[in-house]
Amino acid sequence: MPIAVDIDVMLARRKMSVGELADRVGITPANLAVLKNGRAKAVRFATLAALCEALECQPGDLLRWEAEDPAEG
């Protein structure tokens, strides 16, 4: 998928656990894991805003575009 999710990077930088972030954002740890592992098909702007607030970051710190490798195609 061309959109990479860097929630785990921000968690490490903030020395925060998945459970703590899930509590702060108001979602289940399982749903946060789906987002974190890049398996989500969509993310609500409200959830993205809550993640950014809890992690004190910008959306671009959590999501980035990567060109697809034609060999994987």
C-alpha angles and dihedrals in degrees: 000000000000094000112079121198119216101184090123090056092053091045089055093046091051093041089232129144126232089245093052092048092047090053092049093048096042099238131113120266087240092057090046089052090054089054094042094051093049095245095120117108092203142003126210116237088232090057092046090050091049091050090050092048094049093045094038092231144113126261089251089061089061103036131040136168120240124187112245117249107241089212090063093050 
